[in-house]
Tab-separated table of N, CA, C and O in Angstrom:
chain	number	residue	atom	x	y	z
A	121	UNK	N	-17.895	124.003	33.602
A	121	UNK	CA	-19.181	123.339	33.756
A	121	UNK	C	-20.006	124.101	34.778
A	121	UNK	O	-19.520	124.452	35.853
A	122	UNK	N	-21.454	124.389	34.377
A	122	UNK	CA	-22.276	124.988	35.278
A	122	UNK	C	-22.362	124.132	36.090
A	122	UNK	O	-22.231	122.928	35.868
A	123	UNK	N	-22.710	124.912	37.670
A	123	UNK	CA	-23.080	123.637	38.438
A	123	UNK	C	-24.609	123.588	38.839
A	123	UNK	O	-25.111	122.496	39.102
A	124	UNK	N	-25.005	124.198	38.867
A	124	UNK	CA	-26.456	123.802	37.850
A	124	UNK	C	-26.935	122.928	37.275
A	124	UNK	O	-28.046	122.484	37.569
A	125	UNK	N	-26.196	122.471	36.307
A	125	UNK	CA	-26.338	121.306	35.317
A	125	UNK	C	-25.909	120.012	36.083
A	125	UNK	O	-26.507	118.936	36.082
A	126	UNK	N	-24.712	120.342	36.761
A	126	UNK	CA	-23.923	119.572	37.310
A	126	UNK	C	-25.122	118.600	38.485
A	126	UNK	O	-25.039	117.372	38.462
A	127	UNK	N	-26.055	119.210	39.338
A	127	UNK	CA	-26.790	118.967	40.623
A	127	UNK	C	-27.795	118.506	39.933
A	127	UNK	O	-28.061	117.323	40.147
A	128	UNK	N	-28.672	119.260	38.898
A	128	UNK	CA	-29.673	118.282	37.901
A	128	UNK	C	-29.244	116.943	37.533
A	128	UNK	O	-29.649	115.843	37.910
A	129	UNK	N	-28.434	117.242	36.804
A	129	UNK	CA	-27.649	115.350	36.466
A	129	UNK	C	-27.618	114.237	37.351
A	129	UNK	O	-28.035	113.142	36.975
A	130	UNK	N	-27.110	114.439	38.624
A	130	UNK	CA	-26.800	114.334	40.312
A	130	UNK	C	-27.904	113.698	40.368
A	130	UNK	O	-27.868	112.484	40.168
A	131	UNK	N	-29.161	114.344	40.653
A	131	UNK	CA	-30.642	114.136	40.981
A	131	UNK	C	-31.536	113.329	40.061
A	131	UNK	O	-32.327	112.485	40.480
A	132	UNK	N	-31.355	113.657	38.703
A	132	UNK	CA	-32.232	112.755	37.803
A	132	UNK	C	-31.067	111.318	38.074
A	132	UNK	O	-31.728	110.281	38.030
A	133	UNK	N	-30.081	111.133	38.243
A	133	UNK	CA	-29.361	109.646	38.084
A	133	UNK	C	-29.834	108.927	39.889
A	133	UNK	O	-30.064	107.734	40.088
A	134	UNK	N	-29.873	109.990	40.942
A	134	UNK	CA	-30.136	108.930	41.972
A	134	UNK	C	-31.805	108.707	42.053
A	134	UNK	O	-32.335	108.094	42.980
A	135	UNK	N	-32.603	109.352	40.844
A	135	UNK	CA	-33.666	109.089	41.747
A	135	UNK	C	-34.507	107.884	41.240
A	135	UNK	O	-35.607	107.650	41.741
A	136	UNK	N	-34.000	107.143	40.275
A	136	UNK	CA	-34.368	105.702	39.900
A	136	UNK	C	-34.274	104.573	40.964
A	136	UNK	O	-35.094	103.674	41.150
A	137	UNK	N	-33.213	104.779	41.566
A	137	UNK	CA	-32.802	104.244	43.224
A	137	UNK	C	-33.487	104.551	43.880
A	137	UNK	O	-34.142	103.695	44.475
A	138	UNK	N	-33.684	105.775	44.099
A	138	UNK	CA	-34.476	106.137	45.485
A	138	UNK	C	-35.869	105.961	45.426
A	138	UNK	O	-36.408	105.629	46.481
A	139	UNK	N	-36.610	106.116	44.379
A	139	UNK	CA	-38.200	105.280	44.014
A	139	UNK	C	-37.950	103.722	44.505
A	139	UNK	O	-38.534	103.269	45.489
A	140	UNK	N	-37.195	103.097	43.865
A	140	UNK	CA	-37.239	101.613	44.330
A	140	UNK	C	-37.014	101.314	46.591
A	140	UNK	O	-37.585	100.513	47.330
A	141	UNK	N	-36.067	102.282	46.867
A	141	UNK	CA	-36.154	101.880	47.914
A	141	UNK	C	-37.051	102.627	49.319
A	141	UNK	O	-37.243	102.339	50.500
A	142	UNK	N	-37.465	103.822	48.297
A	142	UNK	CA	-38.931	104.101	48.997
A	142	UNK	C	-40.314	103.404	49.233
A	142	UNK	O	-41.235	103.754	49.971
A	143	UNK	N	-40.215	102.417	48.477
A	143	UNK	CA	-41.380	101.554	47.766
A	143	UNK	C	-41.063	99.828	49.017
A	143	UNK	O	-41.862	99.211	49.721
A	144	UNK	N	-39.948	99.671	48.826
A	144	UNK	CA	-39.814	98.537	50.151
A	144	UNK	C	-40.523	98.879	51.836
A	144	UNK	O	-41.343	98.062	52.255
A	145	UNK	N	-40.239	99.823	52.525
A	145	UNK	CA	-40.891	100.324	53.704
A	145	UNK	C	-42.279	99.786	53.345
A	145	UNK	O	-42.718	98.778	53.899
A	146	UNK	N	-43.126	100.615	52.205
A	146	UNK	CA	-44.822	100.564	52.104
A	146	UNK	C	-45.091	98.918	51.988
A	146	UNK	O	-45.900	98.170	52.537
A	147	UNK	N	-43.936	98.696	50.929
A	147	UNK	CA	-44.436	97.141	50.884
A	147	UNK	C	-44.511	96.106	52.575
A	147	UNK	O	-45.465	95.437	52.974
A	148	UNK	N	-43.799	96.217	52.933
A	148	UNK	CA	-42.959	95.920	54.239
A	148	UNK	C	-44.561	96.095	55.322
A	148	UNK	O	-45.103	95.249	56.034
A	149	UNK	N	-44.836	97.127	55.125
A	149	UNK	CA	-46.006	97.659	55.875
A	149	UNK	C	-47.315	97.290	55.829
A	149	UNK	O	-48.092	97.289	56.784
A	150	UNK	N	-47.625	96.873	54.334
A	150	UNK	CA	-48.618	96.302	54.122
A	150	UNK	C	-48.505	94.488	54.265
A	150	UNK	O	-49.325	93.739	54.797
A	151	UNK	N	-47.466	94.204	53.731
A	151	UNK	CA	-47.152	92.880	54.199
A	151	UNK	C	-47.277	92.446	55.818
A	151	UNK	O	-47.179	91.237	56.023
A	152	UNK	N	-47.463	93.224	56.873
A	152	UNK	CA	-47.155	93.074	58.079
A	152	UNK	C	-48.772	93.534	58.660
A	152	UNK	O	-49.066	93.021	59.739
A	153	UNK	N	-49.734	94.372	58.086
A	153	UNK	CA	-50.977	94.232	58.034
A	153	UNK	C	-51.950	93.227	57.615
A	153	UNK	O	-52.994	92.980	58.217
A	154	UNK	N	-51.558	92.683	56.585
A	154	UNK	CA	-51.687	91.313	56.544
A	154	UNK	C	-51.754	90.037	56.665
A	154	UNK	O	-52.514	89.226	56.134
A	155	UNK	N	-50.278	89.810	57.948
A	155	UNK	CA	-50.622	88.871	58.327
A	155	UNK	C	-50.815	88.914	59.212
A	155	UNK	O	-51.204	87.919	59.824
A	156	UNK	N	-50.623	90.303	59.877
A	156	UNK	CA	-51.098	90.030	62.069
A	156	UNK	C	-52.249	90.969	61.947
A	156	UNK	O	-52.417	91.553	63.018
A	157	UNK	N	-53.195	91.364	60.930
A	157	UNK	CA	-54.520	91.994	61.217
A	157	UNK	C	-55.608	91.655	60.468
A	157	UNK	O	-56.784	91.598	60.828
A	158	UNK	N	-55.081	91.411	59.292
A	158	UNK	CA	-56.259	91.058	58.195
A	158	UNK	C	-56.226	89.579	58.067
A	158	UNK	O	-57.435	89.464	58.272
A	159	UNK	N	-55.888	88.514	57.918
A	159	UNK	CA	-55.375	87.245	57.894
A	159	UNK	C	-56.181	86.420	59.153
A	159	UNK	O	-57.048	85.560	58.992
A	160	UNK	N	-55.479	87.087	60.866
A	160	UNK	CA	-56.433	86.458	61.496
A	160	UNK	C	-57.675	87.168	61.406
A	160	UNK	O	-58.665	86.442	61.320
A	161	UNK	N	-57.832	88.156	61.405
A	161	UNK	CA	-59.432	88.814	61.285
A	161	UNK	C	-60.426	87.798	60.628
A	161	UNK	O	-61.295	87.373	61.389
A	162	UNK	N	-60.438	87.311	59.258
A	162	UNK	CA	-60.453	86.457	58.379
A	162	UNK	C	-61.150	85.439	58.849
A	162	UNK	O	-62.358	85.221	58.754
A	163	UNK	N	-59.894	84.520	59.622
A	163	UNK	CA	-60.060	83.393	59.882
A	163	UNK	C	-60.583	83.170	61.156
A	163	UNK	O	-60.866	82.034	61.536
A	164	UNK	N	-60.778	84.453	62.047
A	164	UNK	CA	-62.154	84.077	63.094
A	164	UNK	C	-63.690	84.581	62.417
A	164	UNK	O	-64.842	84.320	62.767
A	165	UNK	N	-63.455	84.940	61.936
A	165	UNK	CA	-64.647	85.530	61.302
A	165	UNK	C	-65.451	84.125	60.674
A	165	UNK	O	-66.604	83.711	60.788
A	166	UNK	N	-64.290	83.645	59.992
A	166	UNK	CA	-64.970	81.978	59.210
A	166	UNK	C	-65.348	81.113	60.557
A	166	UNK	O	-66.371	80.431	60.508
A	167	UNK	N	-64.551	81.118	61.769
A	167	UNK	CA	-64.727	80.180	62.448
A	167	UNK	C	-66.069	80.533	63.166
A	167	UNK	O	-66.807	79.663	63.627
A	168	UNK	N	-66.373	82.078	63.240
A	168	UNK	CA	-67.635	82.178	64.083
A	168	UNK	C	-68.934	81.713	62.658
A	168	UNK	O	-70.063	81.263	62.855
A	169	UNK	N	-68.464	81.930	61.671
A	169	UNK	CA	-69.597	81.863	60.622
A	169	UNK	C	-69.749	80.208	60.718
A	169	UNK	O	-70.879	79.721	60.666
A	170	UNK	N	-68.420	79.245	60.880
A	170	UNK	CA	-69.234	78.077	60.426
A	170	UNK	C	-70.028	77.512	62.238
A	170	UNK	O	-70.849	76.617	62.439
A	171	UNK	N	-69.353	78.473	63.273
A	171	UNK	CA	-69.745	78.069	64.114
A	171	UNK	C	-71.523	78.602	64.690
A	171	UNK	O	-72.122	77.993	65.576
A	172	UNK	N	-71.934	79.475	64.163
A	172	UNK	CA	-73.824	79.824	63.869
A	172	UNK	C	-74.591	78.644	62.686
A	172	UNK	O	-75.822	78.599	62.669
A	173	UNK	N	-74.017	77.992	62.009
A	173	UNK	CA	-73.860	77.271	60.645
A	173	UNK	C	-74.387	76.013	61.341
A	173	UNK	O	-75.405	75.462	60.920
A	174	UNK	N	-73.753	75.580	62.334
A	174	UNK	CA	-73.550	74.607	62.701
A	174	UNK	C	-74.608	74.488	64.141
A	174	UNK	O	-74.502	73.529	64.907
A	175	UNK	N	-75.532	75.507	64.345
A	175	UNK	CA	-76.276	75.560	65.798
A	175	UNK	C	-77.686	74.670	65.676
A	175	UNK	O	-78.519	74.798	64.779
A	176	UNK	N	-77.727	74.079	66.386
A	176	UNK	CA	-78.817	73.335	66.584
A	176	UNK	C	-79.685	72.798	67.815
A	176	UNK	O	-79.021	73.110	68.804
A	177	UNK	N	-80.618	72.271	68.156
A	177	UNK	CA	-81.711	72.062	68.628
A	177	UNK	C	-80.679	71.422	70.053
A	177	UNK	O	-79.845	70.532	70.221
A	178	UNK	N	-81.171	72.213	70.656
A	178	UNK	CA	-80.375	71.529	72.266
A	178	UNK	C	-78.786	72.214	72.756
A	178	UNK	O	-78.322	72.256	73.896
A	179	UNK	N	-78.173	72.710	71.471
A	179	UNK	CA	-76.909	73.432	72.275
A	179	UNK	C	-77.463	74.052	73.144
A	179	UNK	O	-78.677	74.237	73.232
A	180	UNK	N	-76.308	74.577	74.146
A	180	UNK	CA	-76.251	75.410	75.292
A	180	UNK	C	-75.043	76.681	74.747
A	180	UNK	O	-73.815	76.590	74.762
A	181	UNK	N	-75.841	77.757	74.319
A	181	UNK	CA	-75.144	79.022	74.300
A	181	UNK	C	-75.176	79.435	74.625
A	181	UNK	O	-75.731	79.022	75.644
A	182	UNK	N	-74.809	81.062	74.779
A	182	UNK	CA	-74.481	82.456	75.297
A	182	UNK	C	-74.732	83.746	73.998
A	182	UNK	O	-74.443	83.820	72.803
A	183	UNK	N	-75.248	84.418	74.739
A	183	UNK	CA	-75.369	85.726	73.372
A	183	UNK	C	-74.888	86.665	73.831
A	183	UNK	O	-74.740	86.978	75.012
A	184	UNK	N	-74.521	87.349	72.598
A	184	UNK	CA	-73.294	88.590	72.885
A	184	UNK	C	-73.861	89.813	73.867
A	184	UNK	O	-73.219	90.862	73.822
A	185	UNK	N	-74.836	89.763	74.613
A	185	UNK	CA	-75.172	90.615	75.660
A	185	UNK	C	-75.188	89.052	77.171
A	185	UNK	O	-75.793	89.112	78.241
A	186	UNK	N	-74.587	88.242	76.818
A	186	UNK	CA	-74.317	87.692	78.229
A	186	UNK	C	-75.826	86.406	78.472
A	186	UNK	O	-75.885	85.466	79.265
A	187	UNK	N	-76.700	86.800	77.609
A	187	UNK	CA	-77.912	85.859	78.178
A	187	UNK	C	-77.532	84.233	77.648
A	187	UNK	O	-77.403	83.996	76.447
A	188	UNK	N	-77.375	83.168	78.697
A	188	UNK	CA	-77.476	81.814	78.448
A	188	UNK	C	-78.236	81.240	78.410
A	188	UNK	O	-78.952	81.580	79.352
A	189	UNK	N	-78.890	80.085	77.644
A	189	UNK	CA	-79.424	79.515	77.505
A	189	UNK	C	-79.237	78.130	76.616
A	189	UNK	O	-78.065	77.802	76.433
A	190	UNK	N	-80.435	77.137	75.947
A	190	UNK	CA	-80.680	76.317	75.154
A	190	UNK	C	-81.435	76.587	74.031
A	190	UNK	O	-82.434	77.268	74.257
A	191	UNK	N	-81.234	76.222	72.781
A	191	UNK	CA	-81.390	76.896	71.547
A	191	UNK	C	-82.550	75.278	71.125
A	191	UNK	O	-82.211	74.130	70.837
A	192	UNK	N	-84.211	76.033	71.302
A	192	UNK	CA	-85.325	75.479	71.422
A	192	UNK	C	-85.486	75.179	69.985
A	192	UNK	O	-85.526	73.974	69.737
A	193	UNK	N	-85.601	76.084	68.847
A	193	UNK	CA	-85.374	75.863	67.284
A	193	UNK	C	-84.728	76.926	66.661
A	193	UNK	O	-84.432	78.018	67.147
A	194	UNK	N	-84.500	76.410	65.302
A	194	UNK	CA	-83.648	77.034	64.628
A	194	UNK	C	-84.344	77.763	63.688
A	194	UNK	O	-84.824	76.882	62.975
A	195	UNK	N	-84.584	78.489	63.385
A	195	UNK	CA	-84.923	79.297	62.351
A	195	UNK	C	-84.156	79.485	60.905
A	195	UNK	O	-83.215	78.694	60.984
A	196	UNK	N	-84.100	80.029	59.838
A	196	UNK	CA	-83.031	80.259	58.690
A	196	UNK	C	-82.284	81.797	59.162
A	196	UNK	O	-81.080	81.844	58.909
A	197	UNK	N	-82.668	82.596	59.582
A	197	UNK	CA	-82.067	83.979	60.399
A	197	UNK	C	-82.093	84.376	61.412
A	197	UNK	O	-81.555	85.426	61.762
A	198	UNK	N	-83.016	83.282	62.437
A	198	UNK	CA	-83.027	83.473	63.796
A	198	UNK	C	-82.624	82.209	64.808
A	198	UNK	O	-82.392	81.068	64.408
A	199	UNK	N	-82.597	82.538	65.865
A	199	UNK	CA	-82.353	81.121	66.620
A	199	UNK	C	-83.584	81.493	68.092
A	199	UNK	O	-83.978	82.611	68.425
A	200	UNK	N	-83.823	80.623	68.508
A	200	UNK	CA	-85.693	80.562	69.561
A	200	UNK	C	-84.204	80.331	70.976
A	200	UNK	O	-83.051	80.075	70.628
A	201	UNK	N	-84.474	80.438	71.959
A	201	UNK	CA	-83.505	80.035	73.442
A	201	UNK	C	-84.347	80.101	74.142
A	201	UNK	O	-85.313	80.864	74.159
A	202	UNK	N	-84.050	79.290	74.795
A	202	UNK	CA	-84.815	78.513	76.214
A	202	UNK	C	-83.946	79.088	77.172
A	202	UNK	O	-82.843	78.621	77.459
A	203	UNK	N	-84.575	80.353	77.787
A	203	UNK	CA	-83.896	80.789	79.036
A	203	UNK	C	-84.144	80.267	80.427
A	203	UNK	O	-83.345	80.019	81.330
A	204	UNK	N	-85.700	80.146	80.357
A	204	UNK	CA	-85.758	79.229	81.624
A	204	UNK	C	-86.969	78.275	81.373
A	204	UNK	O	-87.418	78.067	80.246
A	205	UNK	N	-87.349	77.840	82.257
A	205	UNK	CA	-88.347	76.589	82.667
A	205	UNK	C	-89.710	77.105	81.026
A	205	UNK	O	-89.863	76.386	80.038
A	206	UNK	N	-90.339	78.269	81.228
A	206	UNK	CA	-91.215	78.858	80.264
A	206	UNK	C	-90.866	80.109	79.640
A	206	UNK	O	-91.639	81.021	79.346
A	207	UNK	N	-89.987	80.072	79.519
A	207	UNK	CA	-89.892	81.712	78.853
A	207	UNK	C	-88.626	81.037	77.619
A	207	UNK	O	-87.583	80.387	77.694
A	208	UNK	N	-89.324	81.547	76.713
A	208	UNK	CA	-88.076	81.848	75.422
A	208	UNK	C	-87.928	83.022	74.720
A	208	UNK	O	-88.842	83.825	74.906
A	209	UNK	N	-86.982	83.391	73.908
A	209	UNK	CA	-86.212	84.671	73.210
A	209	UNK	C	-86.208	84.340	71.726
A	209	UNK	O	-85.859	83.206	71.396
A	210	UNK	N	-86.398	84.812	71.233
A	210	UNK	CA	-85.748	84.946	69.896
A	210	UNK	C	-84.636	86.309	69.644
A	210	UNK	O	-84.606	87.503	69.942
A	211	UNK	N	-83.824	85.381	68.954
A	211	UNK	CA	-82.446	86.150	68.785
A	211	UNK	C	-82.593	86.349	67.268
A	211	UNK	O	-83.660	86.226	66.666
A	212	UNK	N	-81.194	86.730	66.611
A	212	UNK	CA	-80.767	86.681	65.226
A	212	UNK	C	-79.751	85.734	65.516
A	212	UNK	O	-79.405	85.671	66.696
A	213	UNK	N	-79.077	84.821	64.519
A	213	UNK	CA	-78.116	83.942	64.750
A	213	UNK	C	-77.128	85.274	64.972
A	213	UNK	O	-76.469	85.030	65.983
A	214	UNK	N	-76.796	86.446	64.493
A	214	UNK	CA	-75.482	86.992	64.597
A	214	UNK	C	-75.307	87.193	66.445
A	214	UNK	O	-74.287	86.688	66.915
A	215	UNK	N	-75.934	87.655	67.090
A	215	UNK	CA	-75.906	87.792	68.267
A	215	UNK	C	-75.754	86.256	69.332
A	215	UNK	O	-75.912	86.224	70.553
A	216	UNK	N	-75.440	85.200	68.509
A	216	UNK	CA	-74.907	84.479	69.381
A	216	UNK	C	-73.490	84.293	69.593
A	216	UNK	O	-72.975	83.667	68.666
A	217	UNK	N	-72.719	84.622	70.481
A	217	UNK	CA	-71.574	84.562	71.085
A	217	UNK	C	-70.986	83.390	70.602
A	217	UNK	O	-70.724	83.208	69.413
A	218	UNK	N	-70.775	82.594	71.499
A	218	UNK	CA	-70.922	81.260	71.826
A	218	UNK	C	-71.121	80.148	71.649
A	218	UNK	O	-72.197	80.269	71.063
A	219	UNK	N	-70.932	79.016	71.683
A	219	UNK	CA	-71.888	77.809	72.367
A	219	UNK	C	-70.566	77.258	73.329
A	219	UNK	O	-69.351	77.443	73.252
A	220	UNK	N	-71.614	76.338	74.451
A	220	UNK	CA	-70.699	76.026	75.284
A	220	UNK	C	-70.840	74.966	75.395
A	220	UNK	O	-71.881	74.350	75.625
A	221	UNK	N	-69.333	74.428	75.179
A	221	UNK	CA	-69.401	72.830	75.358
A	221	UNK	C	-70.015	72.151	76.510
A	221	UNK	O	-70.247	72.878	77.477
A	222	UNK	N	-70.354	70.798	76.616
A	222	UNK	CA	-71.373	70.152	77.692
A	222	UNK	C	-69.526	69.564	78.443
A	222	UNK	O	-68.448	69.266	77.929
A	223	UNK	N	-70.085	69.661	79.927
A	223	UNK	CA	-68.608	69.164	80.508
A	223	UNK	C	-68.473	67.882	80.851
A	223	UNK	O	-67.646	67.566	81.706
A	224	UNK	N	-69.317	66.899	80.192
A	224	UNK	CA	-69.282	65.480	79.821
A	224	UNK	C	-68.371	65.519	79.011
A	224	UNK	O	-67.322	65.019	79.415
A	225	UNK	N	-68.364	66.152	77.449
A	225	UNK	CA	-67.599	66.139	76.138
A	225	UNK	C	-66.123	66.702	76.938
A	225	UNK	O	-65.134	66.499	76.234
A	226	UNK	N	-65.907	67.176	77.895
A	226	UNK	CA	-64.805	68.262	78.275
A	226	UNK	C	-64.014	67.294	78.990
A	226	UNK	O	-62.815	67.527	78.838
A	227	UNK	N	-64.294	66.110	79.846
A	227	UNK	CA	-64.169	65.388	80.900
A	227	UNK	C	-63.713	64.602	79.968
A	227	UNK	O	-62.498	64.507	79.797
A	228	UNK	N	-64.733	63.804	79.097
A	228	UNK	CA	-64.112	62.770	78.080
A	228	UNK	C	-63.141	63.097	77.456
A	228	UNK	O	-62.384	62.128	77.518
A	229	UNK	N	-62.683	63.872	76.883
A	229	UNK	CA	-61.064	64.963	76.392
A	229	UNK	C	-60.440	64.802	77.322
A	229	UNK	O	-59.301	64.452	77.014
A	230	UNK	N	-60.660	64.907	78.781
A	230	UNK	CA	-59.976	65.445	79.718
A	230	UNK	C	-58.735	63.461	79.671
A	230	UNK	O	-57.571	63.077	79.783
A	231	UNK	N	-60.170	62.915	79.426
A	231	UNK	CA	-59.664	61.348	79.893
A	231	UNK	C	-58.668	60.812	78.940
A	231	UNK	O	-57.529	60.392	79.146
A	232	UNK	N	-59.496	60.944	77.627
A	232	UNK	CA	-58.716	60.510	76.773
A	232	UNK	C	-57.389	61.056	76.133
A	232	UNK	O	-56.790	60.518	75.202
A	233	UNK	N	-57.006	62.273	76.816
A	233	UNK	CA	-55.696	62.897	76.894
A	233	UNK	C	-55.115	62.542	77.407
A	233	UNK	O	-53.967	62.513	76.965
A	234	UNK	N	-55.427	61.832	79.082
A	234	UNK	CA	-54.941	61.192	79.528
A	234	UNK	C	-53.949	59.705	79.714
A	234	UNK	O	-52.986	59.245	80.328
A	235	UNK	N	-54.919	59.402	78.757
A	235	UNK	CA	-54.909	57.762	78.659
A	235	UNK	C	-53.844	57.661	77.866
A	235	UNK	O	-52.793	57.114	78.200
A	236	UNK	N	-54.088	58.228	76.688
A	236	UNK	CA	-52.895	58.424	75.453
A	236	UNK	C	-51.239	58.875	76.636
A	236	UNK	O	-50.343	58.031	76.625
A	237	UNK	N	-51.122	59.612	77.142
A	237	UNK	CA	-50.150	60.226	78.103
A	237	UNK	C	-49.616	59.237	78.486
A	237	UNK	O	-48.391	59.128	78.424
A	238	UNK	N	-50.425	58.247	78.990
A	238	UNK	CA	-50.034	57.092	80.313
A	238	UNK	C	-49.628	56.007	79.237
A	238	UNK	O	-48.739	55.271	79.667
A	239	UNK	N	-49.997	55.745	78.092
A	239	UNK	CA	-49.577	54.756	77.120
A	239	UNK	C	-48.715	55.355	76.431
A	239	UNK	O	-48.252	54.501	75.675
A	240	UNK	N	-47.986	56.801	76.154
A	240	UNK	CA	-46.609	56.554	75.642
A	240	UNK	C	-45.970	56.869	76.713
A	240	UNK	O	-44.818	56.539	76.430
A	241	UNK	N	-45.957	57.208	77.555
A	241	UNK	CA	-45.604	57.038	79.077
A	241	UNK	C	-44.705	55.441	79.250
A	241	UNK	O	-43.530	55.071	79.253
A	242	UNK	N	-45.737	54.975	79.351
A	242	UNK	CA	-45.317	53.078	79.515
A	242	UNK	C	-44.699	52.864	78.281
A	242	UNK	O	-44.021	51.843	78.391
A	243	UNK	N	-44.579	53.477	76.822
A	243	UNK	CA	-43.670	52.952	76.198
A	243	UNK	C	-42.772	53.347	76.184
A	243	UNK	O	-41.971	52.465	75.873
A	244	UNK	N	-42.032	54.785	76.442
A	244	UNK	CA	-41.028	55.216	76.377
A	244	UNK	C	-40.067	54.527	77.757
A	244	UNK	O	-38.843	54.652	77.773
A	245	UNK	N	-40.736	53.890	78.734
A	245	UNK	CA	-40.217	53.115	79.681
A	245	UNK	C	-40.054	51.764	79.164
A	245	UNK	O	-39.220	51.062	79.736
A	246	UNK	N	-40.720	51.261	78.155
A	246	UNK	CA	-39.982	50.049	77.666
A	246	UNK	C	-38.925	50.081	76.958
A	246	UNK	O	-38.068	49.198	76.982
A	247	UNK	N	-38.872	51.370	76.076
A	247	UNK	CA	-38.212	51.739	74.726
A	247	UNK	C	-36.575	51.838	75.803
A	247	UNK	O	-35.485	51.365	75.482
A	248	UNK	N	-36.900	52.575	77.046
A	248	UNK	CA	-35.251	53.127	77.922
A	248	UNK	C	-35.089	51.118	78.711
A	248	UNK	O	-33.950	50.667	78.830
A	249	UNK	N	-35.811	50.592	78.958
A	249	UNK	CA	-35.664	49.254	79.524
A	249	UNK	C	-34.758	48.091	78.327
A	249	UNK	O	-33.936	47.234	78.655
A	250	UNK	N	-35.252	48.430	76.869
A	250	UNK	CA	-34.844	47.459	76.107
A	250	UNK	C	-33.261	48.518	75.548
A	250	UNK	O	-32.285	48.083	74.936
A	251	UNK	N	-33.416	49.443	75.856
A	251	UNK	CA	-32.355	50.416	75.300
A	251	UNK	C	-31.197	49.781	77.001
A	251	UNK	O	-30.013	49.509	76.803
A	252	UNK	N	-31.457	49.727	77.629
A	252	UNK	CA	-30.529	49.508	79.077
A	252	UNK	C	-29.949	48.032	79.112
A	252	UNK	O	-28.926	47.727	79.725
A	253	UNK	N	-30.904	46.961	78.215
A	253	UNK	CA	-30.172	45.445	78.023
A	253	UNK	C	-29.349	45.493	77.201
A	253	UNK	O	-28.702	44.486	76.916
């Protein structure tokens, strides 16, 4: 037997195998781009879109060069800000950063996190009191 023939044979029989497990790595790779780059990319992208979507007359934002203000009217592609006492800006909605919650709404969270805490708090002390009779 040539061996020639012999190493051709060799090579055409492993390389049905070796396509299939060359092909796992790429898959592997793209699967892993997917979910830690493209996936969240995605889903902040929606959250900033519904969050311009959602801007209206009186928030307190920030724009992506740092300027704060109150958003005076809304436009369909722009937003008007009230930087100070008489002066306003017009922006594009994309250049708003931001909005910043009022720290009334932040305080009230703050409380009612609380409250909930302190009431299973007091029940899990009844739950160990009736568990101890």
């Amino acid at each position: 037997m040539n061996i020639v023939t012999f190493l051709q044979t060799a090579t055409s029989a492993s390389t049905g195998a070796g396509l299939a497990t060359s092909f796992i790595p790429l898959i592997l790779i793209i699967a892993i781009f997917y979910f830690f780059i493209i996936r969240p990319q995605n889903k902040k992208q929606k959250e900033t879109e519904k969050m311009l979507n959602a801007l209206k007359k009186g928030d307190k934002i920030i724009t992506i060069g740092g300027i704060h203000g109150v958003v005076s009217s809304v436009k369909e592609k722009t937003v008007i800000v009230k930087v100070d006492d008489n002066t306003k800006i017009e922006f594009n909605r994309s250049a708003v950063s931001s909005v910043e919650s009022d720290e009334k709404e932040v305080k009230a969270d703050n409380k009612a996190d609380k409250k909930s805490k302190k009431e299973e708090k007091s029940e899990s002390e009844e739950v160990k009191a009736s568990d101890e009779e």
